[in-house]
GROMACS .gro file of C-alpha atoms in nm:
model
  315
    1UNK     CA    1 -15.826 -11.897   7.490
    2UNK     CA    2 -16.130 -11.907   7.719
    3UNK     CA    3 -16.083 -11.807   8.082
    4UNK     CA    4 -16.171 -12.159   8.203
    5UNK     CA    5 -15.931 -12.330   7.964
    6UNK     CA    6 -15.654 -12.079   8.039
    7UNK     CA    7 -15.708 -12.140   8.412
    8UNK     CA    8 -15.672 -12.518   8.367
    9UNK     CA    9 -15.357 -12.468   8.160
   10UNK     CA   10 -15.206 -12.238   8.423
   11UNK     CA   11 -15.296 -12.484   8.701
   12UNK     CA   12 -15.091 -12.753   8.527
   13UNK     CA   13 -14.794 -12.518   8.486
   14UNK     CA   14 -14.808 -12.387   8.844
   15UNK     CA   15 -14.836 -12.741   8.983
   16UNK     CA   16 -14.528 -12.846   8.785
   17UNK     CA   17 -14.339 -12.531   8.890
   18UNK     CA   18 -14.412 -12.580   9.261
   19UNK     CA   19 -14.312 -12.946   9.246
   20UNK     CA   20 -13.987 -12.878   9.060
   21UNK     CA   21 -13.871 -12.594   9.286
   22UNK     CA   22 -13.913 -12.802   9.601
   23UNK     CA   23 -13.761 -13.111   9.443
   24UNK     CA   24 -13.458 -12.922   9.311
   25UNK     CA   25 -13.362 -12.801   9.659
   26UNK     CA   26 -13.402 -13.149   9.807
   27UNK     CA   27 -13.196 -13.311   9.529
   28UNK     CA   28 -12.906 -13.067   9.566
   29UNK     CA   29 -12.899 -13.125   9.944
   30UNK     CA   30 -12.905 -13.501   9.892
   31UNK     CA   31 -12.625 -13.477   9.634
   32UNK     CA   32 -12.410 -13.270   9.871
   33UNK     CA   33 -12.459 -13.522  10.153
   34UNK     CA   34 -12.412 -13.841   9.952
   35UNK     CA   35 -12.192 -13.731   9.661
   36UNK     CA   36 -12.429 -13.888   9.409
   37UNK     CA   37 -12.376 -13.776   9.048
   38UNK     CA   38 -12.722 -13.884   8.936
   39UNK     CA   39 -12.879 -13.683   9.221
   40UNK     CA   40 -12.683 -13.375   9.116
   41UNK     CA   41 -12.797 -13.432   8.759
   42UNK     CA   42 -13.156 -13.466   8.876
   43UNK     CA   43 -13.117 -13.137   9.069
   44UNK     CA   44 -13.012 -12.954   8.752
   45UNK     CA   45 -13.296 -13.127   8.569
   46UNK     CA   46 -13.549 -12.985   8.816
   47UNK     CA   47 -13.397 -12.636   8.793
   48UNK     CA   48 -13.424 -12.643   8.413
   49UNK     CA   49 -13.784 -12.765   8.437
   50UNK     CA   50 -13.868 -12.480   8.678
   51UNK     CA   51 -13.720 -12.226   8.437
   52UNK     CA   52 -13.917 -12.385   8.156
   53UNK     CA   53 -14.246 -12.340   8.340
   54UNK     CA   54 -14.162 -11.974   8.407
   55UNK     CA   55 -14.092 -11.925   8.035
   56UNK     CA   56 -14.424 -12.085   7.941
   57UNK     CA   57 -14.608 -11.854   8.182
   58UNK     CA   58 -14.419 -11.559   8.036
   59UNK     CA   59 -14.511 -11.671   7.684
   60UNK     CA   60 -14.877 -11.697   7.780
   61UNK     CA   61 -14.866 -11.346   7.931
   62UNK     CA   62 -14.698 -11.194   7.624
   63UNK     CA   63 -14.932 -11.378   7.388
   64UNK     CA   64 -15.242 -11.217   7.540
   65UNK     CA   65 -15.153 -10.871   7.407
   66UNK     CA   66 -15.415 -10.737   7.161
   67UNK     CA   67 -15.342 -10.685   6.790
   68UNK     CA   68 -15.178 -10.360   6.681
   69UNK     CA   69 -15.040 -10.209   6.362
   70UNK     CA   70 -14.711 -10.395   6.401
   71UNK     CA   71 -14.879 -10.733   6.460
   72UNK     CA   72 -15.230 -10.713   6.312
   73UNK     CA   73 -15.308 -11.076   6.398
   74UNK     CA   74 -15.197 -11.043   6.759
   75UNK     CA   75 -14.907 -11.185   6.959
   76UNK     CA   76 -15.045 -11.532   7.027
   77UNK     CA   77 -14.763 -11.711   6.846
   78UNK     CA   78 -14.512 -11.568   7.092
   79UNK     CA   79 -14.606 -11.864   7.312
   80UNK     CA   80 -14.479 -12.089   7.032
   81UNK     CA   81 -14.146 -11.907   7.031
   82UNK     CA   82 -14.093 -11.956   7.405
   83UNK     CA   83 -14.196 -12.320   7.370
   84UNK     CA   84 -13.913 -12.363   7.119
   85UNK     CA   85 -13.674 -12.194   7.365
   86UNK     CA   86 -13.787 -12.442   7.632
   87UNK     CA   87 -13.696 -12.733   7.402
   88UNK     CA   88 -13.351 -12.582   7.342
   89UNK     CA   89 -13.297 -12.537   7.717
   90UNK     CA   90 -13.392 -12.898   7.789
   91UNK     CA   91 -13.144 -13.018   7.527
   92UNK     CA   92 -12.860 -12.772   7.584
   93UNK     CA   93 -12.873 -12.735   7.962
   94UNK     CA   94 -13.064 -13.035   8.094
   95UNK     CA   95 -12.924 -13.304   7.868
   96UNK     CA   96 -12.582 -13.139   7.831
   97UNK     CA   97 -12.519 -13.101   8.205
   98UNK     CA   98 -12.645 -13.454   8.271
   99UNK     CA   99 -12.409 -13.613   8.022
  100UNK     CA  100 -12.116 -13.398   8.137
  101UNK     CA  101 -12.170 -13.474   8.507
  102UNK     CA  102 -12.204 -13.843   8.431
  103UNK     CA  103 -11.880 -13.849   8.232
  104UNK     CA  104 -11.691 -13.662   8.506
  105UNK     CA  105 -11.824 -13.906   8.767
  106UNK     CA  106 -11.709 -14.202   8.558
  107UNK     CA  107 -11.363 -14.053   8.510
  108UNK     CA  108 -11.329 -13.941   8.875
  109UNK     CA  109 -11.572 -14.149   9.086
  110UNK     CA  110 -11.645 -14.026   9.440
  111UNK     CA  111 -11.641 -14.261   9.740
  112UNK     CA  112 -11.974 -14.424   9.818
  113UNK     CA  113 -12.180 -14.290  10.109
  114UNK     CA  114 -12.505 -14.387  10.281
  115UNK     CA  115 -12.776 -14.381  10.008
  116UNK     CA  116 -13.070 -14.348  10.249
  117UNK     CA  117 -13.105 -13.973  10.192
  118UNK     CA  118 -13.110 -14.031   9.817
  119UNK     CA  119 -13.389 -14.286   9.844
  120UNK     CA  120 -13.599 -14.058  10.065
  121UNK     CA  121 -13.560 -13.761   9.831
  122UNK     CA  122 -13.625 -13.973   9.522
  123UNK     CA  123 -13.940 -14.117   9.681
  124UNK     CA  124 -14.079 -13.775   9.772
  125UNK     CA  125 -13.982 -13.639   9.429
  126UNK     CA  126 -14.159 -13.928   9.258
  127UNK     CA  127 -14.480 -13.853   9.450
  128UNK     CA  128 -14.467 -13.481   9.367
  129UNK     CA  129 -14.375 -13.536   9.003
  130UNK     CA  130 -14.643 -13.805   8.980
  131UNK     CA  131 -14.906 -13.560   9.106
  132UNK     CA  132 -14.795 -13.299   8.851
  133UNK     CA  133 -14.791 -13.565   8.577
  134UNK     CA  134 -15.146 -13.674   8.669
  135UNK     CA  135 -15.278 -13.318   8.638
  136UNK     CA  136 -15.100 -13.270   8.304
  137UNK     CA  137 -15.224 -13.604   8.167
  138UNK     CA  138 -15.581 -13.540   8.282
  139UNK     CA  139 -15.591 -13.199   8.116
  140UNK     CA  140 -15.430 -13.327   7.796
  141UNK     CA  141 -15.667 -13.624   7.773
  142UNK     CA  142 -15.967 -13.397   7.832
  143UNK     CA  143 -15.866 -13.171   7.542
  144UNK     CA  144 -15.795 -13.461   7.305
  145UNK     CA  145 -16.074 -13.712   7.356
  146UNK     CA  146 -16.105 -13.972   7.082
  147UNK     CA  147 -15.746 -13.938   6.963
  148UNK     CA  148 -15.444 -14.157   7.009
  149UNK     CA  149 -15.170 -14.023   7.233
  150UNK     CA  150 -14.919 -13.943   6.958
  151UNK     CA  151 -15.188 -13.812   6.724
  152UNK     CA  152 -15.305 -13.580   7.001
  153UNK     CA  153 -14.954 -13.439   7.042
  154UNK     CA  154 -14.918 -13.389   6.667
  155UNK     CA  155 -15.256 -13.215   6.639
  156UNK     CA  156 -15.232 -13.005   6.958
  157UNK     CA  157 -15.200 -12.629   6.907
  158UNK     CA  158 -15.142 -12.548   7.276
  159UNK     CA  159 -14.779 -12.637   7.358
  160UNK     CA  160 -14.818 -12.581   7.734
  161UNK     CA  161 -15.013 -12.904   7.771
  162UNK     CA  162 -14.780 -13.144   7.596
  163UNK     CA  163 -14.459 -12.970   7.709
  164UNK     CA  164 -14.545 -13.010   8.079
  165UNK     CA  165 -14.661 -13.366   8.011
  166UNK     CA  166 -14.334 -13.452   7.833
  167UNK     CA  167 -14.127 -13.285   8.105
  168UNK     CA  168 -14.304 -13.470   8.383
  169UNK     CA  169 -14.278 -13.801   8.197
  170UNK     CA  170 -13.904 -13.745   8.147
  171UNK     CA  171 -13.871 -13.647   8.513
  172UNK     CA  172 -14.039 -13.968   8.631
  173UNK     CA  173 -13.821 -14.176   8.400
  174UNK     CA  174 -13.513 -13.987   8.526
  175UNK     CA  175 -13.605 -14.054   8.889
  176UNK     CA  176 -13.634 -14.427   8.819
  177UNK     CA  177 -13.295 -14.428   8.644
  178UNK     CA  178 -13.138 -14.230   8.929
  179UNK     CA  179 -13.278 -14.470   9.189
  180UNK     CA  180 -13.150 -14.772   8.998
  181UNK     CA  181 -12.811 -14.602   8.956
  182UNK     CA  182 -12.777 -14.528   9.328
  183UNK     CA  183 -12.882 -14.881   9.420
  184UNK     CA  184 -12.653 -15.049   9.166
  185UNK     CA  185 -12.357 -14.833   9.271
  186UNK     CA  186 -12.385 -14.961   9.627
  187UNK     CA  187 -12.490 -15.316   9.537
  188UNK     CA  188 -12.183 -15.364   9.316
  189UNK     CA  189 -11.954 -15.124   9.507
  190UNK     CA  190 -11.884 -14.929   9.188
  191UNK     CA  191 -11.960 -14.552   9.198
  192UNK     CA  192 -11.910 -14.528   8.821
  193UNK     CA  193 -12.252 -14.684   8.772
  194UNK     CA  194 -12.400 -14.367   8.920
  195UNK     CA  195 -12.224 -14.173   8.644
  196UNK     CA  196 -12.370 -14.404   8.380
  197UNK     CA  197 -12.716 -14.332   8.525
  198UNK     CA  198 -12.651 -13.959   8.480
  199UNK     CA  199 -12.565 -14.013   8.114
  200UNK     CA  200 -12.882 -14.217   8.063
  201UNK     CA  201 -13.085 -13.935   8.218
  202UNK     CA  202 -12.917 -13.698   7.972
  203UNK     CA  203 -13.012 -13.924   7.681
  204UNK     CA  204 -13.375 -13.929   7.798
  205UNK     CA  205 -13.380 -13.549   7.819
  206UNK     CA  206 -13.216 -13.521   7.477
  207UNK     CA  207 -13.481 -13.740   7.312
  208UNK     CA  208 -13.764 -13.546   7.481
  209UNK     CA  209 -13.606 -13.215   7.380
  210UNK     CA  210 -13.586 -13.320   7.014
  211UNK     CA  211 -13.951 -13.427   7.014
  212UNK     CA  212 -14.057 -13.098   7.172
  213UNK     CA  213 -13.842 -12.896   6.931
  214UNK     CA  214 -14.004 -13.071   6.636
  215UNK     CA  215 -14.355 -12.991   6.757
  216UNK     CA  216 -14.269 -12.634   6.861
  217UNK     CA  217 -14.105 -12.570   6.524
  218UNK     CA  218 -14.420 -12.672   6.340
  219UNK     CA  219 -14.632 -12.436   6.550
  220UNK     CA  220 -14.380 -12.154   6.513
  221UNK     CA  221 -14.371 -12.187   6.134
  222UNK     CA  222 -14.750 -12.199   6.124
  223UNK     CA  223 -14.980 -12.502   6.133
  224UNK     CA  224 -15.328 -12.530   5.989
  225UNK     CA  225 -15.641 -12.589   6.194
  226UNK     CA  226 -15.777 -12.930   6.280
  227UNK     CA  227 -15.919 -13.104   5.969
  228UNK     CA  228 -16.259 -13.124   6.140
  229UNK     CA  229 -16.269 -12.743   6.168
  230UNK     CA  230 -16.166 -12.705   5.803
  231UNK     CA  231 -16.438 -12.950   5.698
  232UNK     CA  232 -16.697 -12.761   5.906
  233UNK     CA  233 -16.602 -12.432   5.741
  234UNK     CA  234 -16.615 -12.584   5.394
  235UNK     CA  235 -16.953 -12.743   5.468
  236UNK     CA  236 -17.105 -12.413   5.582
  237UNK     CA  237 -16.978 -12.216   5.283
  238UNK     CA  238 -17.075 -12.480   5.026
  239UNK     CA  239 -17.426 -12.490   5.172
  240UNK     CA  240 -17.514 -12.150   5.022
  241UNK     CA  241 -17.691 -12.179   4.682
  242UNK     CA  242 -17.502 -11.879   4.545
  243UNK     CA  243 -17.169 -12.059   4.605
  244UNK     CA  244 -17.114 -12.294   4.313
  245UNK     CA  245 -16.786 -12.440   4.449
  246UNK     CA  246 -16.546 -12.407   4.741
  247UNK     CA  247 -16.201 -12.407   4.585
  248UNK     CA  248 -16.003 -12.429   4.907
  249UNK     CA  249 -16.004 -12.342   5.277
  250UNK     CA  250 -15.665 -12.242   5.415
  251UNK     CA  251 -15.609 -12.187   5.785
  252UNK     CA  252 -15.329 -12.100   6.024
  253UNK     CA  253 -15.320 -12.080   6.402
  254UNK     CA  254 -15.222 -11.733   6.520
  255UNK     CA  255 -15.257 -11.858   6.880
  256UNK     CA  256 -15.369 -12.184   7.043
  257UNK     CA  257 -15.734 -12.070   7.035
  258UNK     CA  258 -15.721 -11.827   6.742
  259UNK     CA  259 -15.741 -11.918   6.372
  260UNK     CA  260 -15.704 -11.712   6.055
  261UNK     CA  261 -15.899 -11.863   5.765
  262UNK     CA  262 -15.879 -11.775   5.395
  263UNK     CA  263 -16.155 -11.914   5.171
  264UNK     CA  264 -16.154 -11.925   4.793
  265UNK     CA  265 -16.503 -11.979   4.653
  266UNK     CA  266 -16.666 -11.966   4.310
  267UNK     CA  267 -16.970 -11.736   4.328
  268UNK     CA  268 -17.271 -11.756   4.097
  269UNK     CA  269 -17.187 -11.541   3.794
  270UNK     CA  270 -17.516 -11.348   3.800
  271UNK     CA  271 -17.453 -11.207   4.152
  272UNK     CA  272 -17.412 -10.831   4.166
  273UNK     CA  273 -17.129 -10.675   4.366
  274UNK     CA  274 -17.369 -10.564   4.637
  275UNK     CA  275 -17.525 -10.910   4.663
  276UNK     CA  276 -17.179 -11.070   4.686
  277UNK     CA  277 -17.081 -10.833   4.968
  278UNK     CA  278 -17.400 -10.916   5.159
  279UNK     CA  279 -17.343 -11.289   5.106
  280UNK     CA  280 -16.984 -11.267   5.234
  281UNK     CA  281 -17.099 -11.083   5.549
  282UNK     CA  282 -17.368 -11.345   5.608
  283UNK     CA  283 -17.119 -11.632   5.567
  284UNK     CA  284 -16.869 -11.466   5.803
  285UNK     CA  285 -17.135 -11.421   6.070
  286UNK     CA  286 -17.240 -11.786   6.050
  287UNK     CA  287 -16.880 -11.909   6.053
  288UNK     CA  288 -16.791 -11.710   6.366
  289UNK     CA  289 -17.103 -11.839   6.542
  290UNK     CA  290 -17.025 -12.199   6.445
  291UNK     CA  291 -16.653 -12.183   6.528
  292UNK     CA  292 -16.554 -11.911   6.783
  293UNK     CA  293 -16.181 -11.975   6.725
  294UNK     CA  294 -16.207 -11.814   6.381
  295UNK     CA  295 -16.066 -11.474   6.473
  296UNK     CA  296 -16.008 -11.352   6.116
  297UNK     CA  297 -16.199 -11.460   5.805
  298UNK     CA  298 -16.110 -11.374   5.446
  299UNK     CA  299 -16.340 -11.485   5.164
  300UNK     CA  300 -16.219 -11.443   4.806
  301UNK     CA  301 -16.448 -11.485   4.505
  302UNK     CA  302 -16.246 -11.684   4.250
  303UNK     CA  303 -16.318 -11.898   3.947
  304UNK     CA  304 -16.252 -12.267   4.016
  305UNK     CA  305 -16.024 -12.300   3.715
  306UNK     CA  306 -15.804 -12.019   3.846
  307UNK     CA  307 -15.773 -12.139   4.205
  308UNK     CA  308 -15.431 -12.264   4.317
  309UNK     CA  309 -15.392 -12.602   4.485
  310UNK     CA  310 -15.160 -12.721   4.760
  311UNK     CA  311 -14.957 -13.041   4.762
  312UNK     CA  312 -15.028 -13.301   5.027
  313UNK     CA  313 -14.814 -13.248   5.338
  314UNK     CA  314 -14.551 -13.508   5.426
  315UNK     CA  315 -14.582 -13.644   5.780
   0.00000   0.00000   0.00000
């Protein structure tokens, strides 16, 4: 990942971390003063989000280690592992605690108290989370121009961008639910409504966690490069007169900005071994200049009739 892009990614994470730490403290204080279950749930939500941002930063740090004999393609996919852990934390801790606290509050509702503190904290939290969400959305949109929102998430190879965006979106939705829950509890003099709001927040977190887990799992298993990059590689290789056919181009992301590519091509039969070696070196040089993310290139001379094919992936 380039220094500029890595700096933008870290800015989004640090902004979310700073917002969540401050908000978590305020929410816990408000919950202690007012006895609000949804505020307590929101406090745990912010703590989990803060831990998630720390894990993403840790994953980025570990992923920057250079290749060695144990991991010849580097450690970039370690970020994908920690992204999957983040999804599990959101589901197991964030959603689990929210649903549990809500159920306890429904079974044993606390007396209603002045909600003013809750409204103040929720308002400040909404502003801070909104600022973090704006930075995350701006960065994500910049990296995925020309794509639909869901298509951009599906095609993204950098989980830090969409994880922070999903977290902030869930946080904003949770704040709205918490505010409605606090208001409705006092408007209808029924503290159990606050517990229902906590459960709804847990459901929101659970849905977000499952979406994140799905995307992180795909990256962890190994996803191919963007079809435009594959097409560019195939176009460059097929442009050489001594290449009679490009059988297939197979890619896998070893890190968000690092791609391993394996190319099967049918070479002109009259080429000598030395000429083929020179041609392969020339193709590799051009490919790396055209697409800097190609960190490892493997070109295999292979007859077209012997080349294996892959089935079309199911979305």
